[in-house]
């Protein structure tokens, strides 16, 4: 069958950045499965996969606006070191919860640590990047009624519950 809304799609893929560095991957042995049409993958990739069938291989390059958006400098802030717990060592790559200007919760990533301040970035780690996916469609099947109710895939590559 061909990929359409409410299918369970099982993929192997390699995701590379512009420099060719591997950012993420899934293999036939440990595949990734998602419910098509429910934002289980980024929109640009979902659009390209629509209509493909099991066995298809495709290369998809997505500009930032089709992926995780442009990197927004306004979402980078330097925060005084004393705003962080004193008993842990802050290092680049650590994630923290912060409050945004509306009182909501926001995940921020530490990008730089200096004596007087910690630089945190609330952009998605892949913001501003062109993403290159090499995808192989391993399987396409109709989702079960239970999967559609839950909004996610059960079994291999999905939720185990
Ligand atoms: Zn479930």
mmCIF file with all atom_site columns, C-alpha atoms and ligand atoms in Angstrom:
data_model
loop_
_atom_site.group_PDB
_atom_site.id
_atom_site.type_symbol
_atom_site.label_atom_id
_atom_site.label_alt_id
_atom_site.label_comp_id
_atom_site.label_asym_id
_atom_site.label_entity_id
_atom_site.label_seq_id
_atom_site.pdbx_PDB_ins_code
_atom_site.Cartn_x
_atom_site.Cartn_y
_atom_site.Cartn_z
_atom_site.occupancy
_atom_site.B_iso_or_equiv
_atom_site.pdbx_formal_charge
_atom_site.auth_seq_id
_atom_site.auth_comp_id
_atom_site.auth_asym_id
_atom_site.auth_atom_id
_atom_site.pdbx_PDB_model_num
ATOM   1   C  CA  . UNK A 1 1   ? 0.000  0.000  0.000  1.00 0.00 ? 1   UNK A CA  1
ATOM   2   C  CA  . UNK A 1 2   ? 1.035  3.586  -0.452 1.00 0.00 ? 2   UNK A CA  1
ATOM   3   C  CA  . UNK A 1 3   ? 1.677  6.001  2.341  1.00 0.00 ? 3   UNK A CA  1
ATOM   4   C  CA  . UNK A 1 4   ? -1.395 8.029  3.238  1.00 0.00 ? 4   UNK A CA  1
ATOM   5   C  CA  . UNK A 1 5   ? -2.966 9.482  6.375  1.00 0.00 ? 5   UNK A CA  1
ATOM   6   C  CA  . UNK A 1 6   ? -3.523 7.001  9.200  1.00 0.00 ? 6   UNK A CA  1
ATOM   7   C  CA  . UNK A 1 7   ? -0.940 4.527  7.916  1.00 0.00 ? 7   UNK A CA  1
ATOM   8   C  CA  . UNK A 1 8   ? 1.779  3.194  10.155 1.00 0.00 ? 8   UNK A CA  1
ATOM   9   C  CA  . UNK A 1 9   ? 5.039  3.797  8.323  1.00 0.00 ? 9   UNK A CA  1
ATOM   10  C  CA  . UNK A 1 10  ? 8.228  2.012  9.350  1.00 0.00 ? 10  UNK A CA  1
ATOM   11  C  CA  . UNK A 1 11  ? 11.469 3.595  8.210  1.00 0.00 ? 11  UNK A CA  1
ATOM   12  C  CA  . UNK A 1 12  ? 15.199 3.215  8.261  1.00 0.00 ? 12  UNK A CA  1
ATOM   13  C  CA  . UNK A 1 13  ? 16.937 6.536  7.787  1.00 0.00 ? 13  UNK A CA  1
ATOM   14  C  CA  . UNK A 1 14  ? 20.127 8.479  8.121  1.00 0.00 ? 14  UNK A CA  1
ATOM   15  C  CA  . UNK A 1 15  ? 19.915 12.179 8.863  1.00 0.00 ? 15  UNK A CA  1
ATOM   16  C  CA  . UNK A 1 16  ? 22.924 14.305 7.940  1.00 0.00 ? 16  UNK A CA  1
ATOM   17  C  CA  . UNK A 1 17  ? 23.656 17.986 8.194  1.00 0.00 ? 17  UNK A CA  1
ATOM   18  C  CA  . UNK A 1 18  ? 25.125 20.118 5.403  1.00 0.00 ? 18  UNK A CA  1
ATOM   19  C  CA  . UNK A 1 19  ? 28.642 19.025 6.369  1.00 0.00 ? 19  UNK A CA  1
ATOM   20  C  CA  . UNK A 1 20  ? 27.664 15.371 5.973  1.00 0.00 ? 20  UNK A CA  1
ATOM   21  C  CA  . UNK A 1 21  ? 27.832 14.640 9.672  1.00 0.00 ? 21  UNK A CA  1
ATOM   22  C  CA  . UNK A 1 22  ? 25.315 12.043 10.850 1.00 0.00 ? 22  UNK A CA  1
ATOM   23  C  CA  . UNK A 1 23  ? 22.857 13.622 13.309 1.00 0.00 ? 23  UNK A CA  1
ATOM   24  C  CA  . UNK A 1 24  ? 20.468 10.732 13.757 1.00 0.00 ? 24  UNK A CA  1
ATOM   25  C  CA  . UNK A 1 25  ? 19.639 7.378  12.263 1.00 0.00 ? 25  UNK A CA  1
ATOM   26  C  CA  . UNK A 1 26  ? 17.407 4.332  12.453 1.00 0.00 ? 26  UNK A CA  1
ATOM   27  C  CA  . UNK A 1 27  ? 18.186 0.923  10.973 1.00 0.00 ? 27  UNK A CA  1
ATOM   28  C  CA  . UNK A 1 28  ? 16.180 -2.042 9.748  1.00 0.00 ? 28  UNK A CA  1
ATOM   29  C  CA  . UNK A 1 29  ? 17.125 -3.804 13.001 1.00 0.00 ? 29  UNK A CA  1
ATOM   30  C  CA  . UNK A 1 30  ? 15.973 -0.838 15.093 1.00 0.00 ? 30  UNK A CA  1
ATOM   31  C  CA  . UNK A 1 31  ? 13.562 1.013  12.843 1.00 0.00 ? 31  UNK A CA  1
ATOM   32  C  CA  . UNK A 1 32  ? 11.522 4.135  13.430 1.00 0.00 ? 32  UNK A CA  1
ATOM   33  C  CA  . UNK A 1 33  ? 7.737  3.895  13.092 1.00 0.00 ? 33  UNK A CA  1
ATOM   34  C  CA  . UNK A 1 34  ? 5.201  6.702  13.067 1.00 0.00 ? 34  UNK A CA  1
ATOM   35  C  CA  . UNK A 1 35  ? 1.562  7.381  12.328 1.00 0.00 ? 35  UNK A CA  1
ATOM   36  C  CA  . UNK A 1 36  ? 1.364  9.273  9.040  1.00 0.00 ? 36  UNK A CA  1
ATOM   37  C  CA  . UNK A 1 37  ? -0.658 12.487 9.057  1.00 0.00 ? 37  UNK A CA  1
ATOM   38  C  CA  . UNK A 1 38  ? -0.351 13.049 12.818 1.00 0.00 ? 38  UNK A CA  1
ATOM   39  C  CA  . UNK A 1 39  ? 2.828  15.108 12.920 1.00 0.00 ? 39  UNK A CA  1
ATOM   40  C  CA  . UNK A 1 40  ? 4.892  12.085 13.942 1.00 0.00 ? 40  UNK A CA  1
ATOM   41  C  CA  . UNK A 1 41  ? 7.706  13.377 11.745 1.00 0.00 ? 41  UNK A CA  1
ATOM   42  C  CA  . UNK A 1 42  ? 8.511  16.899 10.598 1.00 0.00 ? 42  UNK A CA  1
ATOM   43  C  CA  . UNK A 1 43  ? 6.055  18.214 8.048  1.00 0.00 ? 43  UNK A CA  1
ATOM   44  C  CA  . UNK A 1 44  ? 8.488  18.499 5.124  1.00 0.00 ? 44  UNK A CA  1
ATOM   45  C  CA  . UNK A 1 45  ? 9.520  14.863 5.443  1.00 0.00 ? 45  UNK A CA  1
ATOM   46  C  CA  . UNK A 1 46  ? 5.939  13.674 5.849  1.00 0.00 ? 46  UNK A CA  1
ATOM   47  C  CA  . UNK A 1 47  ? 4.947  15.514 2.677  1.00 0.00 ? 47  UNK A CA  1
ATOM   48  C  CA  . UNK A 1 48  ? 7.744  13.863 0.679  1.00 0.00 ? 48  UNK A CA  1
ATOM   49  C  CA  . UNK A 1 49  ? 6.893  10.394 1.984  1.00 0.00 ? 49  UNK A CA  1
ATOM   50  C  CA  . UNK A 1 50  ? 3.214  10.606 1.018  1.00 0.00 ? 50  UNK A CA  1
ATOM   51  C  CA  . UNK A 1 51  ? 2.424  8.147  -1.778 1.00 0.00 ? 51  UNK A CA  1
ATOM   52  C  CA  . UNK A 1 52  ? 5.582  6.066  -1.395 1.00 0.00 ? 52  UNK A CA  1
ATOM   53  C  CA  . UNK A 1 53  ? 5.449  2.329  -0.771 1.00 0.00 ? 53  UNK A CA  1
ATOM   54  C  CA  . UNK A 1 54  ? 7.438  -0.332 1.049  1.00 0.00 ? 54  UNK A CA  1
ATOM   55  C  CA  . UNK A 1 55  ? 10.875 -0.767 -0.519 1.00 0.00 ? 55  UNK A CA  1
ATOM   56  C  CA  . UNK A 1 56  ? 11.096 2.802  -1.792 1.00 0.00 ? 56  UNK A CA  1
ATOM   57  C  CA  . UNK A 1 57  ? 14.265 4.734  -1.084 1.00 0.00 ? 57  UNK A CA  1
ATOM   58  C  CA  . UNK A 1 58  ? 14.369 8.478  -1.232 1.00 0.00 ? 58  UNK A CA  1
ATOM   59  C  CA  . UNK A 1 59  ? 16.663 11.340 -0.454 1.00 0.00 ? 59  UNK A CA  1
ATOM   60  C  CA  . UNK A 1 60  ? 14.970 14.368 1.051  1.00 0.00 ? 60  UNK A CA  1
ATOM   61  C  CA  . UNK A 1 61  ? 16.705 17.671 1.732  1.00 0.00 ? 61  UNK A CA  1
ATOM   62  C  CA  . UNK A 1 62  ? 14.792 20.151 3.828  1.00 0.00 ? 62  UNK A CA  1
ATOM   63  C  CA  . UNK A 1 63  ? 15.636 23.815 4.218  1.00 0.00 ? 63  UNK A CA  1
ATOM   64  C  CA  . UNK A 1 64  ? 15.260 25.200 7.754  1.00 0.00 ? 64  UNK A CA  1
ATOM   65  C  CA  . UNK A 1 65  ? 11.809 26.645 6.988  1.00 0.00 ? 65  UNK A CA  1
ATOM   66  C  CA  . UNK A 1 66  ? 10.603 23.119 6.128  1.00 0.00 ? 66  UNK A CA  1
ATOM   67  C  CA  . UNK A 1 67  ? 12.360 21.589 9.110  1.00 0.00 ? 67  UNK A CA  1
ATOM   68  C  CA  . UNK A 1 68  ? 12.965 23.187 12.529 1.00 0.00 ? 68  UNK A CA  1
ATOM   69  C  CA  . UNK A 1 69  ? 12.918 26.821 11.462 1.00 0.00 ? 69  UNK A CA  1
ATOM   70  C  CA  . UNK A 1 70  ? 15.594 29.472 11.269 1.00 0.00 ? 70  UNK A CA  1
ATOM   71  C  CA  . UNK A 1 71  ? 17.859 30.011 14.243 1.00 0.00 ? 71  UNK A CA  1
ATOM   72  C  CA  . UNK A 1 72  ? 16.406 32.982 16.121 1.00 0.00 ? 72  UNK A CA  1
ATOM   73  C  CA  . UNK A 1 73  ? 19.098 35.027 17.925 1.00 0.00 ? 73  UNK A CA  1
ATOM   74  C  CA  . UNK A 1 74  ? 16.412 36.501 20.200 1.00 0.00 ? 74  UNK A CA  1
ATOM   75  C  CA  . UNK A 1 75  ? 16.041 33.061 21.747 1.00 0.00 ? 75  UNK A CA  1
ATOM   76  C  CA  . UNK A 1 76  ? 19.665 33.042 22.923 1.00 0.00 ? 76  UNK A CA  1
ATOM   77  C  CA  . UNK A 1 77  ? 20.298 34.589 26.349 1.00 0.00 ? 77  UNK A CA  1
ATOM   78  C  CA  . UNK A 1 78  ? 23.099 34.961 28.824 1.00 0.00 ? 78  UNK A CA  1
ATOM   79  C  CA  . UNK A 1 79  ? 21.874 34.039 32.286 1.00 0.00 ? 79  UNK A CA  1
ATOM   80  C  CA  . UNK A 1 80  ? 23.796 34.757 35.509 1.00 0.00 ? 80  UNK A CA  1
ATOM   81  C  CA  . UNK A 1 81  ? 25.463 31.639 36.896 1.00 0.00 ? 81  UNK A CA  1
ATOM   82  C  CA  . UNK A 1 82  ? 23.658 32.045 40.208 1.00 0.00 ? 82  UNK A CA  1
ATOM   83  C  CA  . UNK A 1 83  ? 20.300 31.437 38.509 1.00 0.00 ? 83  UNK A CA  1
ATOM   84  C  CA  . UNK A 1 84  ? 21.339 27.795 38.200 1.00 0.00 ? 84  UNK A CA  1
ATOM   85  C  CA  . UNK A 1 85  ? 21.608 25.298 41.055 1.00 0.00 ? 85  UNK A CA  1
ATOM   86  C  CA  . UNK A 1 86  ? 25.004 25.786 42.752 1.00 0.00 ? 86  UNK A CA  1
ATOM   87  C  CA  . UNK A 1 87  ? 25.571 22.081 43.397 1.00 0.00 ? 87  UNK A CA  1
ATOM   88  C  CA  . UNK A 1 88  ? 25.790 20.977 39.778 1.00 0.00 ? 88  UNK A CA  1
ATOM   89  C  CA  . UNK A 1 89  ? 28.437 21.640 37.208 1.00 0.00 ? 89  UNK A CA  1
ATOM   90  C  CA  . UNK A 1 90  ? 26.958 23.411 34.180 1.00 0.00 ? 90  UNK A CA  1
ATOM   91  C  CA  . UNK A 1 91  ? 28.319 22.235 30.850 1.00 0.00 ? 91  UNK A CA  1
ATOM   92  C  CA  . UNK A 1 92  ? 27.478 22.891 27.206 1.00 0.00 ? 92  UNK A CA  1
ATOM   93  C  CA  . UNK A 1 93  ? 24.781 20.543 25.925 1.00 0.00 ? 93  UNK A CA  1
ATOM   94  C  CA  . UNK A 1 94  ? 22.865 20.362 29.227 1.00 0.00 ? 94  UNK A CA  1
ATOM   95  C  CA  . UNK A 1 95  ? 19.128 20.986 29.015 1.00 0.00 ? 95  UNK A CA  1
ATOM   96  C  CA  . UNK A 1 96  ? 17.145 23.025 31.541 1.00 0.00 ? 96  UNK A CA  1
ATOM   97  C  CA  . UNK A 1 97  ? 13.561 24.092 31.962 1.00 0.00 ? 97  UNK A CA  1
ATOM   98  C  CA  . UNK A 1 98  ? 13.090 27.843 31.948 1.00 0.00 ? 98  UNK A CA  1
ATOM   99  C  CA  . UNK A 1 99  ? 10.029 30.079 32.081 1.00 0.00 ? 99  UNK A CA  1
ATOM   100 C  CA  . UNK A 1 100 ? 9.183  32.113 29.023 1.00 0.00 ? 100 UNK A CA  1
ATOM   101 C  CA  . UNK A 1 101 ? 7.794  35.650 29.083 1.00 0.00 ? 101 UNK A CA  1
ATOM   102 C  CA  . UNK A 1 102 ? 4.237  34.281 29.249 1.00 0.00 ? 102 UNK A CA  1
ATOM   103 C  CA  . UNK A 1 103 ? 4.988  32.062 32.239 1.00 0.00 ? 103 UNK A CA  1
ATOM   104 C  CA  . UNK A 1 104 ? 5.097  28.921 30.083 1.00 0.00 ? 104 UNK A CA  1
ATOM   105 C  CA  . UNK A 1 105 ? 7.748  26.236 30.278 1.00 0.00 ? 105 UNK A CA  1
ATOM   106 C  CA  . UNK A 1 106 ? 10.562 26.240 27.816 1.00 0.00 ? 106 UNK A CA  1
ATOM   107 C  CA  . UNK A 1 107 ? 13.439 23.828 27.194 1.00 0.00 ? 107 UNK A CA  1
ATOM   108 C  CA  . UNK A 1 108 ? 16.778 25.566 26.848 1.00 0.00 ? 108 UNK A CA  1
ATOM   109 C  CA  . UNK A 1 109 ? 20.176 24.144 25.985 1.00 0.00 ? 109 UNK A CA  1
ATOM   110 C  CA  . UNK A 1 110 ? 23.434 25.409 27.450 1.00 0.00 ? 110 UNK A CA  1
ATOM   111 C  CA  . UNK A 1 111 ? 25.795 26.444 24.653 1.00 0.00 ? 111 UNK A CA  1
ATOM   112 C  CA  . UNK A 1 112 ? 28.552 28.242 26.545 1.00 0.00 ? 112 UNK A CA  1
ATOM   113 C  CA  . UNK A 1 113 ? 29.673 28.551 30.155 1.00 0.00 ? 113 UNK A CA  1
ATOM   114 C  CA  . UNK A 1 114 ? 31.747 31.456 31.431 1.00 0.00 ? 114 UNK A CA  1
ATOM   115 C  CA  . UNK A 1 115 ? 32.538 32.613 34.958 1.00 0.00 ? 115 UNK A CA  1
ATOM   116 C  CA  . UNK A 1 116 ? 29.896 35.306 35.056 1.00 0.00 ? 116 UNK A CA  1
ATOM   117 C  CA  . UNK A 1 117 ? 27.231 33.864 32.822 1.00 0.00 ? 117 UNK A CA  1
ATOM   118 C  CA  . UNK A 1 118 ? 25.768 30.868 31.094 1.00 0.00 ? 118 UNK A CA  1
ATOM   119 C  CA  . UNK A 1 119 ? 24.599 31.157 27.498 1.00 0.00 ? 119 UNK A CA  1
ATOM   120 C  CA  . UNK A 1 120 ? 21.362 29.284 26.889 1.00 0.00 ? 120 UNK A CA  1
ATOM   121 C  CA  . UNK A 1 121 ? 19.621 28.727 23.574 1.00 0.00 ? 121 UNK A CA  1
ATOM   122 C  CA  . UNK A 1 122 ? 15.881 28.039 23.365 1.00 0.00 ? 122 UNK A CA  1
ATOM   123 C  CA  . UNK A 1 123 ? 16.012 27.283 19.649 1.00 0.00 ? 123 UNK A CA  1
ATOM   124 C  CA  . UNK A 1 124 ? 15.523 23.695 18.575 1.00 0.00 ? 124 UNK A CA  1
ATOM   125 C  CA  . UNK A 1 125 ? 19.007 22.104 18.350 1.00 0.00 ? 125 UNK A CA  1
ATOM   126 C  CA  . UNK A 1 126 ? 18.440 21.635 14.609 1.00 0.00 ? 126 UNK A CA  1
ATOM   127 C  CA  . UNK A 1 127 ? 17.108 25.160 13.985 1.00 0.00 ? 127 UNK A CA  1
ATOM   128 C  CA  . UNK A 1 128 ? 18.851 26.904 11.109 1.00 0.00 ? 128 UNK A CA  1
ATOM   129 C  CA  . UNK A 1 129 ? 20.107 23.633 9.640  1.00 0.00 ? 129 UNK A CA  1
ATOM   130 C  CA  . UNK A 1 130 ? 19.349 22.146 6.253  1.00 0.00 ? 130 UNK A CA  1
ATOM   131 C  CA  . UNK A 1 131 ? 18.575 18.506 6.900  1.00 0.00 ? 131 UNK A CA  1
ATOM   132 C  CA  . UNK A 1 132 ? 19.407 15.685 4.512  1.00 0.00 ? 132 UNK A CA  1
ATOM   133 C  CA  . UNK A 1 133 ? 17.481 12.467 5.025  1.00 0.00 ? 133 UNK A CA  1
ATOM   134 C  CA  . UNK A 1 134 ? 18.298 9.220  3.236  1.00 0.00 ? 134 UNK A CA  1
ATOM   135 C  CA  . UNK A 1 135 ? 15.157 7.209  3.868  1.00 0.00 ? 135 UNK A CA  1
ATOM   136 C  CA  . UNK A 1 136 ? 14.129 3.641  3.135  1.00 0.00 ? 136 UNK A CA  1
ATOM   137 C  CA  . UNK A 1 137 ? 10.480 2.731  3.566  1.00 0.00 ? 137 UNK A CA  1
ATOM   138 C  CA  . UNK A 1 138 ? 10.487 -0.663 5.279  1.00 0.00 ? 138 UNK A CA  1
ATOM   139 C  CA  . UNK A 1 139 ? 6.789  -1.187 5.812  1.00 0.00 ? 139 UNK A CA  1
ATOM   140 C  CA  . UNK A 1 140 ? 3.443  0.523  5.343  1.00 0.00 ? 140 UNK A CA  1
ATOM   141 C  CA  . UNK A 1 141 ? 0.280  -0.776 6.984  1.00 0.00 ? 141 UNK A CA  1
ATOM   142 C  CA  . UNK A 1 142 ? -3.086 0.483  8.096  1.00 0.00 ? 142 UNK A CA  1
ATOM   143 C  CA  . UNK A 1 143 ? -3.061 1.684  11.705 1.00 0.00 ? 143 UNK A CA  1
ATOM   144 C  CA  . UNK A 1 144 ? -5.192 -0.278 14.160 1.00 0.00 ? 144 UNK A CA  1
ATOM   145 C  CA  . UNK A 1 145 ? -8.204 1.387  15.775 1.00 0.00 ? 145 UNK A CA  1
ATOM   146 C  CA  . UNK A 1 146 ? -6.293 1.410  19.070 1.00 0.00 ? 146 UNK A CA  1
ATOM   147 C  CA  . UNK A 1 147 ? -3.294 3.150  17.525 1.00 0.00 ? 147 UNK A CA  1
ATOM   148 C  CA  . UNK A 1 148 ? -5.528 5.807  16.018 1.00 0.00 ? 148 UNK A CA  1
ATOM   149 C  CA  . UNK A 1 149 ? -7.177 6.374  19.393 1.00 0.00 ? 149 UNK A CA  1
ATOM   150 C  CA  . UNK A 1 150 ? -3.815 6.671  21.130 1.00 0.00 ? 150 UNK A CA  1
ATOM   151 C  CA  . UNK A 1 151 ? -2.301 8.758  18.337 1.00 0.00 ? 151 UNK A CA  1
ATOM   152 C  CA  . UNK A 1 152 ? 0.881  6.703  18.167 1.00 0.00 ? 152 UNK A CA  1
ATOM   153 C  CA  . UNK A 1 153 ? 2.272  3.426  16.855 1.00 0.00 ? 153 UNK A CA  1
ATOM   154 C  CA  . UNK A 1 154 ? 2.365  0.240  18.917 1.00 0.00 ? 154 UNK A CA  1
ATOM   155 C  CA  . UNK A 1 155 ? 5.005  -2.468 18.585 1.00 0.00 ? 155 UNK A CA  1
ATOM   156 C  CA  . UNK A 1 156 ? 8.348  -2.398 16.799 1.00 0.00 ? 156 UNK A CA  1
ATOM   157 C  CA  . UNK A 1 157 ? 9.698  1.137  16.516 1.00 0.00 ? 157 UNK A CA  1
ATOM   158 C  CA  . UNK A 1 158 ? 6.731  2.546  18.445 1.00 0.00 ? 158 UNK A CA  1
ATOM   159 C  CA  . UNK A 1 159 ? 5.290  2.477  21.962 1.00 0.00 ? 159 UNK A CA  1
ATOM   160 C  CA  . UNK A 1 160 ? 5.729  -0.738 23.911 1.00 0.00 ? 160 UNK A CA  1
ATOM   161 C  CA  . UNK A 1 161 ? 2.772  -0.703 26.281 1.00 0.00 ? 161 UNK A CA  1
HETATM 162 ZN ZN1 . LIG B 2 .   ? -0.694 3.540  22.889 1.00 0.00 ? 1   LIG B ZN1 1
#
